Short mmCIF file of C-alpha atoms and ligand atoms in Angstrom, two decimals:
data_model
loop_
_atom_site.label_atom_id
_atom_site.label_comp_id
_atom_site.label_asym_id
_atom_site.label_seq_id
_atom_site.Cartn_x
_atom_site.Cartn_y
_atom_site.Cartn_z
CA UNK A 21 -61.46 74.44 49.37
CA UNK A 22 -62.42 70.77 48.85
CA UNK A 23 -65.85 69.25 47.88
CA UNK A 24 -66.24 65.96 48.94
CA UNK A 25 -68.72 64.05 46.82
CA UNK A 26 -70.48 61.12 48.04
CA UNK A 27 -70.89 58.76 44.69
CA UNK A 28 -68.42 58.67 41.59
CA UNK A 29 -70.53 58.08 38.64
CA UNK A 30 -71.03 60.24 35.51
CA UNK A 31 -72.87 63.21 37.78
CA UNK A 32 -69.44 63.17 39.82
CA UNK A 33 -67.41 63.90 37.18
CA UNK A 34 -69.57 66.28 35.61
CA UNK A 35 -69.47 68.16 39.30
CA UNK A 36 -65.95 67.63 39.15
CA UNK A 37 -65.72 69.94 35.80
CA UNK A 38 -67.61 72.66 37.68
CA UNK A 39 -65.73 72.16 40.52
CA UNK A 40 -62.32 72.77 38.61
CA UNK A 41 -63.52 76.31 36.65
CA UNK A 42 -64.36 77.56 40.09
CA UNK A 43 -61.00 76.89 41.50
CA UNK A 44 -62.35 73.99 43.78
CA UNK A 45 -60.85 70.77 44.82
CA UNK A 46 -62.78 67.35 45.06
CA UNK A 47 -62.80 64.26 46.94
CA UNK A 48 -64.55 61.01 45.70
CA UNK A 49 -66.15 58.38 47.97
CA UNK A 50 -67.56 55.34 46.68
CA UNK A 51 -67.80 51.53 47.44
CA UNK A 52 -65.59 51.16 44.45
CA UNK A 53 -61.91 52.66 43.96
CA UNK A 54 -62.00 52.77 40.47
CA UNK A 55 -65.13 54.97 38.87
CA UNK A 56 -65.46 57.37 36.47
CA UNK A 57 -65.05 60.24 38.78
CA UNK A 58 -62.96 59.21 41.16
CA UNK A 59 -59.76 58.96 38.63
CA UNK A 60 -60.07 62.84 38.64
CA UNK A 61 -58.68 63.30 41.91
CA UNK A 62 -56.36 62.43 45.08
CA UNK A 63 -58.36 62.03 46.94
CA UNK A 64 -60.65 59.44 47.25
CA UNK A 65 -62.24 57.48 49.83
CA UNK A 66 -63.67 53.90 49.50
CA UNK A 67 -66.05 52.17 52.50
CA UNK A 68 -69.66 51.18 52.18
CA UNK A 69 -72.42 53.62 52.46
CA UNK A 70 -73.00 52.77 56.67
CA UNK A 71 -69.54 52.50 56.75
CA UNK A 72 -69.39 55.47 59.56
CA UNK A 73 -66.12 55.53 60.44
CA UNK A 74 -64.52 55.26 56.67
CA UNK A 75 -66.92 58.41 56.07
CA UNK A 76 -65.74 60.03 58.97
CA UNK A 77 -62.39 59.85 58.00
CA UNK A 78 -63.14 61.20 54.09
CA UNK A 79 -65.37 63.82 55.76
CA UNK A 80 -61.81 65.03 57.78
CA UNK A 81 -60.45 65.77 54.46
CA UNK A 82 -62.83 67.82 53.19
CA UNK A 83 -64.93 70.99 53.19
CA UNK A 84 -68.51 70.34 52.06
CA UNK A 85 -70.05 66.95 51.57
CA UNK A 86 -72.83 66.51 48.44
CA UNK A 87 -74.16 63.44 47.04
CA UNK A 88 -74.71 62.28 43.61
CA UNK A 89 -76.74 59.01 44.06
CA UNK A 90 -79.22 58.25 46.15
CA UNK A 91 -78.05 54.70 47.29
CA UNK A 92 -75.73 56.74 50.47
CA UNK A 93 -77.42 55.53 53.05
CA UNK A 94 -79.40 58.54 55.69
CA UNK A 95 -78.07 57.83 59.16
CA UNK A 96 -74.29 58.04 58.95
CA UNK A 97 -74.74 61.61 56.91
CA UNK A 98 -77.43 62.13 60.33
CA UNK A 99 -74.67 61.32 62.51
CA UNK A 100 -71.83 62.87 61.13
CA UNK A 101 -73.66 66.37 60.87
CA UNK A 102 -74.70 66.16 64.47
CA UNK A 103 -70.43 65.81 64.55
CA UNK A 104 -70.30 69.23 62.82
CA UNK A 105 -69.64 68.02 59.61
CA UNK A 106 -70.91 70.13 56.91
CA UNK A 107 -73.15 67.72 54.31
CA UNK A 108 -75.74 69.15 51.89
CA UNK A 109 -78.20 68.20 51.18
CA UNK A 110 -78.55 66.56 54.69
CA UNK A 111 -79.08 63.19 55.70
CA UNK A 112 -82.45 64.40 56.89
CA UNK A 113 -83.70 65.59 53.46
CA UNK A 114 -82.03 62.83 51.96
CA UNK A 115 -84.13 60.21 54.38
CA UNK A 116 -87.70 61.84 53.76
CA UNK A 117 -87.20 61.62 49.71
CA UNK A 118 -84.74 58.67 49.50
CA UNK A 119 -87.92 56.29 50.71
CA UNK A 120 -90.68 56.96 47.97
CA UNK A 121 -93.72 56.68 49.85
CA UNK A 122 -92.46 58.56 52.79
CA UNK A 123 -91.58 60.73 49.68
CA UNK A 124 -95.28 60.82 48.64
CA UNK A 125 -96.32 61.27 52.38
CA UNK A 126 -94.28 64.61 52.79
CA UNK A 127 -95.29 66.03 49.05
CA UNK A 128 -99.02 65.10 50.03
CA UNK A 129 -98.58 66.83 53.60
CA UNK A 130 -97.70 69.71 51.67
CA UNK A 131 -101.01 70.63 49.65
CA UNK A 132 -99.46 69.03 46.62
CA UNK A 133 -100.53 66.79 43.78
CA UNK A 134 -99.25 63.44 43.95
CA UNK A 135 -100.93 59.93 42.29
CA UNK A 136 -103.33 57.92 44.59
CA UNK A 137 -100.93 56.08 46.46
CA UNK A 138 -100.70 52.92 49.39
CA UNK A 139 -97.86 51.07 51.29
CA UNK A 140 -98.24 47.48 50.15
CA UNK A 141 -96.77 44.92 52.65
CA UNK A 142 -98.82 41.60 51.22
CA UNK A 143 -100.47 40.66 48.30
CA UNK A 144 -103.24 41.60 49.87
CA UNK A 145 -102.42 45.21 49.92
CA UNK A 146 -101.73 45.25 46.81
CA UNK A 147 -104.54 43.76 45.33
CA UNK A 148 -106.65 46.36 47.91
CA UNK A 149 -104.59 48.93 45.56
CA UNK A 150 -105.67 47.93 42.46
CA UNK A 151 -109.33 47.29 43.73
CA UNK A 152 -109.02 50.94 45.53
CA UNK A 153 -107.36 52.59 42.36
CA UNK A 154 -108.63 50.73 39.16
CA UNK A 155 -106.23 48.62 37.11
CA UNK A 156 -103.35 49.48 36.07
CA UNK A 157 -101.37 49.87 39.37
CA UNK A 158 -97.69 50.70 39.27
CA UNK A 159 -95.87 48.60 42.01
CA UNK A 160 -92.21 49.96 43.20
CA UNK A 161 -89.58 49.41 45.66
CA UNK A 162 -89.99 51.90 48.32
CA UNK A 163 -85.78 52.30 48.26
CA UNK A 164 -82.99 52.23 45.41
CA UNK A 165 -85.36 52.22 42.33
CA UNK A 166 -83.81 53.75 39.32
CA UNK A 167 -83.82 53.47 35.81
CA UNK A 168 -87.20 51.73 36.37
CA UNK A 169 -85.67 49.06 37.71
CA UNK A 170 -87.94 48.33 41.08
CA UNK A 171 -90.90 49.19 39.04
CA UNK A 172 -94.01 46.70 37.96
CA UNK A 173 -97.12 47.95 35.99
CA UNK A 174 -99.55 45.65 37.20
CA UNK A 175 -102.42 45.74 34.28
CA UNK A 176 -104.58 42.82 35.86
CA UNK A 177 -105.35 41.30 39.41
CA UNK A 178 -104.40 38.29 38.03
CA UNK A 179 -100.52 39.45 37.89
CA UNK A 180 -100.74 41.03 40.78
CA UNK A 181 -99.09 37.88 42.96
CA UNK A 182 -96.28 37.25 40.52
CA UNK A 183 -95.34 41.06 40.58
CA UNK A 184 -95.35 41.47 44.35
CA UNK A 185 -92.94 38.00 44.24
CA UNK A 186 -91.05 39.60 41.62
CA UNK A 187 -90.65 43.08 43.67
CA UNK A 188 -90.44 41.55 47.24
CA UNK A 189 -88.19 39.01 46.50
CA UNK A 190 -84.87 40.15 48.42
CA UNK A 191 -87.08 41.24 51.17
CA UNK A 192 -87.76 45.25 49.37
CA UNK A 193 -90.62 47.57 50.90
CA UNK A 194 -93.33 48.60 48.39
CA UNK A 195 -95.79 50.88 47.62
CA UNK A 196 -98.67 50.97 45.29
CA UNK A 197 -99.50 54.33 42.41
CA UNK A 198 -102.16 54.56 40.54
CA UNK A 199 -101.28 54.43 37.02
CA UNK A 200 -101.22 58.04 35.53
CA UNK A 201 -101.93 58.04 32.12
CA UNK A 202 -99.99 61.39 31.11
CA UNK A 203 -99.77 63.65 27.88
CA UNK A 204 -96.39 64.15 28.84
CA UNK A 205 -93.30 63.51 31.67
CA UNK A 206 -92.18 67.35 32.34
CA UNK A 207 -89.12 68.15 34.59
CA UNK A 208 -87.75 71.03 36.37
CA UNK A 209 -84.69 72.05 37.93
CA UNK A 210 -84.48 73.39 41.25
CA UNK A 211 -81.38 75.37 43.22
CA UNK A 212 -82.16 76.07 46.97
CA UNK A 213 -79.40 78.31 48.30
CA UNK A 214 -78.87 78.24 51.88
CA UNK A 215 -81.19 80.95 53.44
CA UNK A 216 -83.90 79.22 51.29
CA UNK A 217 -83.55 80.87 47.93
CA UNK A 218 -85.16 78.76 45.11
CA UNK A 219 -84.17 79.41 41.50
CA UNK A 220 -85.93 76.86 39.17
CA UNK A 221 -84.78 76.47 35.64
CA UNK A 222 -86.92 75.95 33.01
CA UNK A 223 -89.64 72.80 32.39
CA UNK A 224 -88.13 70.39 30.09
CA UNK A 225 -89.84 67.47 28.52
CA UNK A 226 -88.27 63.72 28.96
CA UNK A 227 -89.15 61.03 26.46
CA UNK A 228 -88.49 57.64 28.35
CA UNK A 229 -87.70 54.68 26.15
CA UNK A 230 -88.05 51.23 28.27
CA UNK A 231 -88.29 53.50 31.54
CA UNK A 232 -84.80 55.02 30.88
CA UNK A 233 -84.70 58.52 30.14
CA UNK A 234 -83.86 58.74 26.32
CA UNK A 235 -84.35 62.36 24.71
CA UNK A 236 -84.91 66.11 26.91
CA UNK A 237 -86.45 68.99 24.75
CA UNK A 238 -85.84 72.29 26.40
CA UNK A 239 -87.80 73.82 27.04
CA UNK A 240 -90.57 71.33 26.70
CA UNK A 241 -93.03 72.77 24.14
CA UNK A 242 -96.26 73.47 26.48
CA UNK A 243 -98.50 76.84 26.77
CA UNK A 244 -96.43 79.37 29.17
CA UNK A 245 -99.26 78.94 32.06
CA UNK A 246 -99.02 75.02 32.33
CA UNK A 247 -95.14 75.78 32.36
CA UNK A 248 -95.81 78.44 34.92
CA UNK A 249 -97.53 76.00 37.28
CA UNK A 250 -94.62 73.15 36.90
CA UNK A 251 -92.26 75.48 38.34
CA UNK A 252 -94.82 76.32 40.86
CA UNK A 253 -95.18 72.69 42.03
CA UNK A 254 -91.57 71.86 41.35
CA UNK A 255 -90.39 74.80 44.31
CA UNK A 256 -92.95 73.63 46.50
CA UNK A 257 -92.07 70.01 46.34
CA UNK A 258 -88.20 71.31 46.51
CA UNK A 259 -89.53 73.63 49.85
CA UNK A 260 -91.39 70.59 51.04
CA UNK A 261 -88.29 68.78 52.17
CA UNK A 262 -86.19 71.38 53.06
CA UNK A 263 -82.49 70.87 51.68
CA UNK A 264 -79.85 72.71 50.37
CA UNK A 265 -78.43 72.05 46.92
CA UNK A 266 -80.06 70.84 42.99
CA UNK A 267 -83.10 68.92 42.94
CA UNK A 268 -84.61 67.38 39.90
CA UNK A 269 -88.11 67.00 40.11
CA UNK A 270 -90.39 64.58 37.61
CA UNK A 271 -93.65 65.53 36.70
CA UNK A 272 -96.92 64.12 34.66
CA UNK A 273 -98.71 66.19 32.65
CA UNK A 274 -102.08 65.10 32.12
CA UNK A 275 -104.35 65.27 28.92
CA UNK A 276 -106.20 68.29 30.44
CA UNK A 277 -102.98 70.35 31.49
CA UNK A 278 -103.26 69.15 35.38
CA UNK A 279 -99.75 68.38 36.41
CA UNK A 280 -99.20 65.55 38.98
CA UNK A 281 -95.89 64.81 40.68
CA UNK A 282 -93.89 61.48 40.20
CA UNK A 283 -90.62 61.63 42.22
CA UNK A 284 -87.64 64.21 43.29
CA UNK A 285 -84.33 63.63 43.33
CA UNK A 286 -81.99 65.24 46.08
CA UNK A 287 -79.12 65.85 43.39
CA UNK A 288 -77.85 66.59 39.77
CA UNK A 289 -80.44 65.19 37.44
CA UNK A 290 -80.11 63.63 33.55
CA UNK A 291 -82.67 65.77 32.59
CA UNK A 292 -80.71 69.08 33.93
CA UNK A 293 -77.14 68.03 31.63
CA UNK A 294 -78.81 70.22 29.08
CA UNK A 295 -78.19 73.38 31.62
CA UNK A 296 -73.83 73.03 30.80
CA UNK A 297 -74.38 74.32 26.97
CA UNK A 298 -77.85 75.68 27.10
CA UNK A 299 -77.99 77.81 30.47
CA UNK A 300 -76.23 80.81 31.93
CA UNK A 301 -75.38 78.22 34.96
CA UNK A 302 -75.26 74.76 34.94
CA UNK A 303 -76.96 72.53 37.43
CA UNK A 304 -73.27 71.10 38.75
CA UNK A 305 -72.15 74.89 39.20
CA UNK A 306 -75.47 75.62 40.90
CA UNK A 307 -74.93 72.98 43.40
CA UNK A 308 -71.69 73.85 44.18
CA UNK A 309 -72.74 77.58 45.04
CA UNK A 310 -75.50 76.57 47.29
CA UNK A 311 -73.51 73.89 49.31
CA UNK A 312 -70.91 76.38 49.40
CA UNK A 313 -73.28 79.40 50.83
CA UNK A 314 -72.23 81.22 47.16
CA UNK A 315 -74.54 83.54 45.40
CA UNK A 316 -77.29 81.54 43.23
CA UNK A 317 -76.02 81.41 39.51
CA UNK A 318 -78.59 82.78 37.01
CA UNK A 319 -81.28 79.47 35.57
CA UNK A 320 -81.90 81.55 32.16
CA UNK A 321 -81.69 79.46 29.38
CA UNK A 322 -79.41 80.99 26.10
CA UNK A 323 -80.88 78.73 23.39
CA UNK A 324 -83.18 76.20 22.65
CA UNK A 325 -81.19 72.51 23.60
CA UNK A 326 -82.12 69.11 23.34
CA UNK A 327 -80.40 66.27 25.18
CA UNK A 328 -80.40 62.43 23.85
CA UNK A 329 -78.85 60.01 26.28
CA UNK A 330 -75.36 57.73 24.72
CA UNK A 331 -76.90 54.09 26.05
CA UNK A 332 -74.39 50.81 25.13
CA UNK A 333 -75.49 48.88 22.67
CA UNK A 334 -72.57 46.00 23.54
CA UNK A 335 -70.97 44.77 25.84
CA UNK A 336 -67.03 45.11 26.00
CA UNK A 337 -64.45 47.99 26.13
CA UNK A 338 -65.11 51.23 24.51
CA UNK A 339 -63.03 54.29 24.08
CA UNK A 340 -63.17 57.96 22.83
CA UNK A 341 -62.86 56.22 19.27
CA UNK A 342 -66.70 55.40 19.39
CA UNK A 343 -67.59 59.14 19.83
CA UNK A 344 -65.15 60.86 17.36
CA UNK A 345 -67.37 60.81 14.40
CA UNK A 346 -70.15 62.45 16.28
CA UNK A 347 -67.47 65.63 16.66
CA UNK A 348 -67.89 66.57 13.30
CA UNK A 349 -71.63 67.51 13.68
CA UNK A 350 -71.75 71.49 14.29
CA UNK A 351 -73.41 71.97 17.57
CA UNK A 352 -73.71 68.90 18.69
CA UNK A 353 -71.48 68.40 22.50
CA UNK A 354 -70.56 65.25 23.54
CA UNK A 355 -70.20 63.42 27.07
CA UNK A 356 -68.75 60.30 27.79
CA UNK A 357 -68.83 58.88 31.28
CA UNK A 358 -65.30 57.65 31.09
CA UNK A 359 -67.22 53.93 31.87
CA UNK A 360 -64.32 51.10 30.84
CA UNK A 361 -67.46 48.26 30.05
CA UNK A 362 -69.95 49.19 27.90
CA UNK A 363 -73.43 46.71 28.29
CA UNK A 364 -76.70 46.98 26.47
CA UNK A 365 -78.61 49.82 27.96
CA UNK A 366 -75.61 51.17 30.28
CA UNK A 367 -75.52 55.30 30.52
CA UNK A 368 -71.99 55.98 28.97
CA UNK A 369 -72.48 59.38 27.61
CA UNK A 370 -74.96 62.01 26.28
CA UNK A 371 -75.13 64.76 23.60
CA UNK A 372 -76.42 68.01 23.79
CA UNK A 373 -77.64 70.09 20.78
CA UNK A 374 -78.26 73.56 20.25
CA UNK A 375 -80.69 74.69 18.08
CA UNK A 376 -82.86 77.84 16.45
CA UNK A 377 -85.41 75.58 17.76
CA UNK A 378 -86.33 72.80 19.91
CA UNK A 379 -86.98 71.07 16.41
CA UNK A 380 -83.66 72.35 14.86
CA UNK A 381 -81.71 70.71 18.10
CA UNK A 382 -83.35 67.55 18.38
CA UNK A 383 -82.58 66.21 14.56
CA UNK A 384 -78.95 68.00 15.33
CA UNK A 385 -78.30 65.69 18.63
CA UNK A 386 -80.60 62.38 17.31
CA UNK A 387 -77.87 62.81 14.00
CA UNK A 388 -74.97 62.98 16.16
CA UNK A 389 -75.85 60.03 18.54
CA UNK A 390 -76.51 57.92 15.45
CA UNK A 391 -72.61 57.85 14.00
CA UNK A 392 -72.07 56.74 18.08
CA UNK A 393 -70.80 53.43 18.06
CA UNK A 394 -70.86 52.79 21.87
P1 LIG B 420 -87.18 55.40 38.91
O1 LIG B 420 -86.99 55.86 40.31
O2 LIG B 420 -86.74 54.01 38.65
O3 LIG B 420 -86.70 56.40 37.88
P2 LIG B 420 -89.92 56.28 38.54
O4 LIG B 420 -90.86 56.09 39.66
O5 LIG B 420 -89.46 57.66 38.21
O6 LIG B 420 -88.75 55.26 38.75
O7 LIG B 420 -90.55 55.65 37.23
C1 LIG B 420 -89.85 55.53 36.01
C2 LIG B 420 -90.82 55.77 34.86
O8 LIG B 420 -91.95 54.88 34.99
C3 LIG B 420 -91.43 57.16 34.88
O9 LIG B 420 -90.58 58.08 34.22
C4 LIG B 420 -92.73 56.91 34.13
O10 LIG B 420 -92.50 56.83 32.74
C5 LIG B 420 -93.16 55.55 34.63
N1 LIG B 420 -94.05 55.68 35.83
C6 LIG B 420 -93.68 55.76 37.13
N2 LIG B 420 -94.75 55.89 37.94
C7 LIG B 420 -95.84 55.89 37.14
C8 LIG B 420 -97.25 56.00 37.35
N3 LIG B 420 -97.78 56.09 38.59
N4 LIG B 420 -98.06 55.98 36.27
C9 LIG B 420 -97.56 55.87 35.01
N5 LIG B 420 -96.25 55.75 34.74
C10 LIG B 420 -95.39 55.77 35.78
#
């Protein structure tokens, strides 16, 4: 049985790992032959993301289709399961979240919490936002944000032209937030099994360091009924849009315990990696079972865990040689991405810790990504 995956970054290969302990076979696509995951197989495909007929033809060689980025494009994965091809989540799912304020439309249609938000096609619009909302606003690219990157907090009107310029600039769609100021960024992850089974794991809490996700406690340390009504919100947002497969959905929690949603992403998420030490199943497992109509794998969590991200701190080659002192730190387990060029700020790898505590794991994974030399 072969699971073609649709990206080849650092989720691919983690999938890839899964894939292998349950006796599956994978296939990489990606617009690039040579990426991290893709050197872990045969068989890989290489076309751009509309390229229809290049997907076609990986599609023939494979079981399943998933997707570990969100930069495949929606109508060719449309087109090829009207063909019969068997692609989860689908194209369709993938279209409503992939464009953030159609995102925000569908999670707002649904009852749920969401920041005051507008489609901005002008300056004009924009400033209407920030009259509407107050100041700040939070500008983004409707498509291909991550990382922050499509993002402008807009604390003045008087930025708001050079932002818009700044944002609009190769022709991107925006939309206009509200700026949330939250206690805390929560996560959750969600499995949705095929005949709509939801399994979500526990709520996490991301620290984000220059909009990059930089440290995951889990489970984030909140009162059990504010965690209670994360996963709440997290399933519905999952149920909203209907797919099959992991979603990782961001959260705000605000200073009185309300929590607000920021985004969902159709796939394996860098605040779930701490579910491959810490949790009975991992999120790459999990997705695997529900593209592949398997029972759901339990979401319990074994021990407290604590995740801090490997970023590059150069630029140049780098090798398993930068992460061999971190090995002798007792429960400490290092990734690396298998990424040739390291550059300031690039995701190469990430450490999970185990702990008595949340405490206990975080000064375990913070000491083990400090004798990094990435
Ligand atoms: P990306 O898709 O690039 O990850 P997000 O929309 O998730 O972008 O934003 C990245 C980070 O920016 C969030 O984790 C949060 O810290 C901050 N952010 C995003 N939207 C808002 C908002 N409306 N108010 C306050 N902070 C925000």
């Amino acid at each position: 049985m072969r699971v073609g995956i649709l990206g080849g970054g650092q989720l691919a290969q983690m999938l890839t790992q899964a894939a292998v302990s349950l006796g599956l076979d994978t296939a990489i696509y990606d617009t690039a032959p040579d990426t991290p995951a893709s050197r872990l197989t045969h068989h890989n495909g290489v076309g751009a993301w509309d390229d229809l007929a290049a997907l076609r033809d990986f599609a023939a060689a494979c079981d399943v289709l998933t997707l570990e980025n969100e930069f495949v494009r929606a109508e060719p994965l449309i087109a090829l399961a009207d063909e019969g091809v068997s692609i989860h989540p689908s194209g369709r799912t993938l279209a409503k979240i992939q464009d953030k304020l159609i995102q925000k439309q569908t999670l707002i249609a649904a009852g749920l919490p969401v920041p005051p938000f507008e489609p901005v096609a002008s300056v004009a619009d924009a400033a209407h936002a920030g009259a509407t909302f107050g100041y700040p606003i939070v500008l983004k690219k409707r498509y291909g944000g991550y990382d922050g990157y499509g993002n402008a907090t807009v604390l003045r009107h008087s930025e708001v032209a050079e932002a818009y310029a700044r944002l609009s600039a190769s022709g991107a769609a925006l939309m206009a937030e509200s700026f949330v100021s939250f206690a805390r960024e929560l996560a959750v992850m969600v499995v949705r099994g095929y005949d709509g089974e939801t399994r979500a794991y526990p709520v996490v809490e991301t620290v984000q360091r220059n909009h990059i996700c930089h440290i995951v406690r889990a489970p984030a340390g909140i009162p059990r009924h504010i965690a209670a009504l994360a996963q709440e919100i997290a399933v519905r947002a999952v149920q909203a849009f209907g797919g099959v497969g992991i979603f990782g959905v961001e959260l705000f929690e605000l200073l009185d315990g309300q929590i607000v949603l920021n985004e969902i992403a159709p796939r394996p998420h860098n605040s779930g990696h701490y579910t491959i030490e810490a949790c009975v199943t991992s999120q790459f497992e999990n997705l695997l079972r529900a593209v592949l109509r398997w029972p759901l794998g339990d979401v319990t969590q074994l021990r407290p865990a604590v995740m801090v991200n490997l970023l590059g701190t150069r630029t140049g080659e780098t090798s398993a040689a930068d992460i061999a002192p971190a090995l002798g730190v007792l429960d400490a387990h290092v990734h690396l991405y298998g990424k040739r060029e390291g550059r300031v700020g690039r995701k190469m790898g990430h450490i999970t810790a185990l702990g008595a505590t949340v405490a206990d794991a975080e000064r375990i994974a913070v000491r083990a990504a400090s004798l990094c030399t990435l």
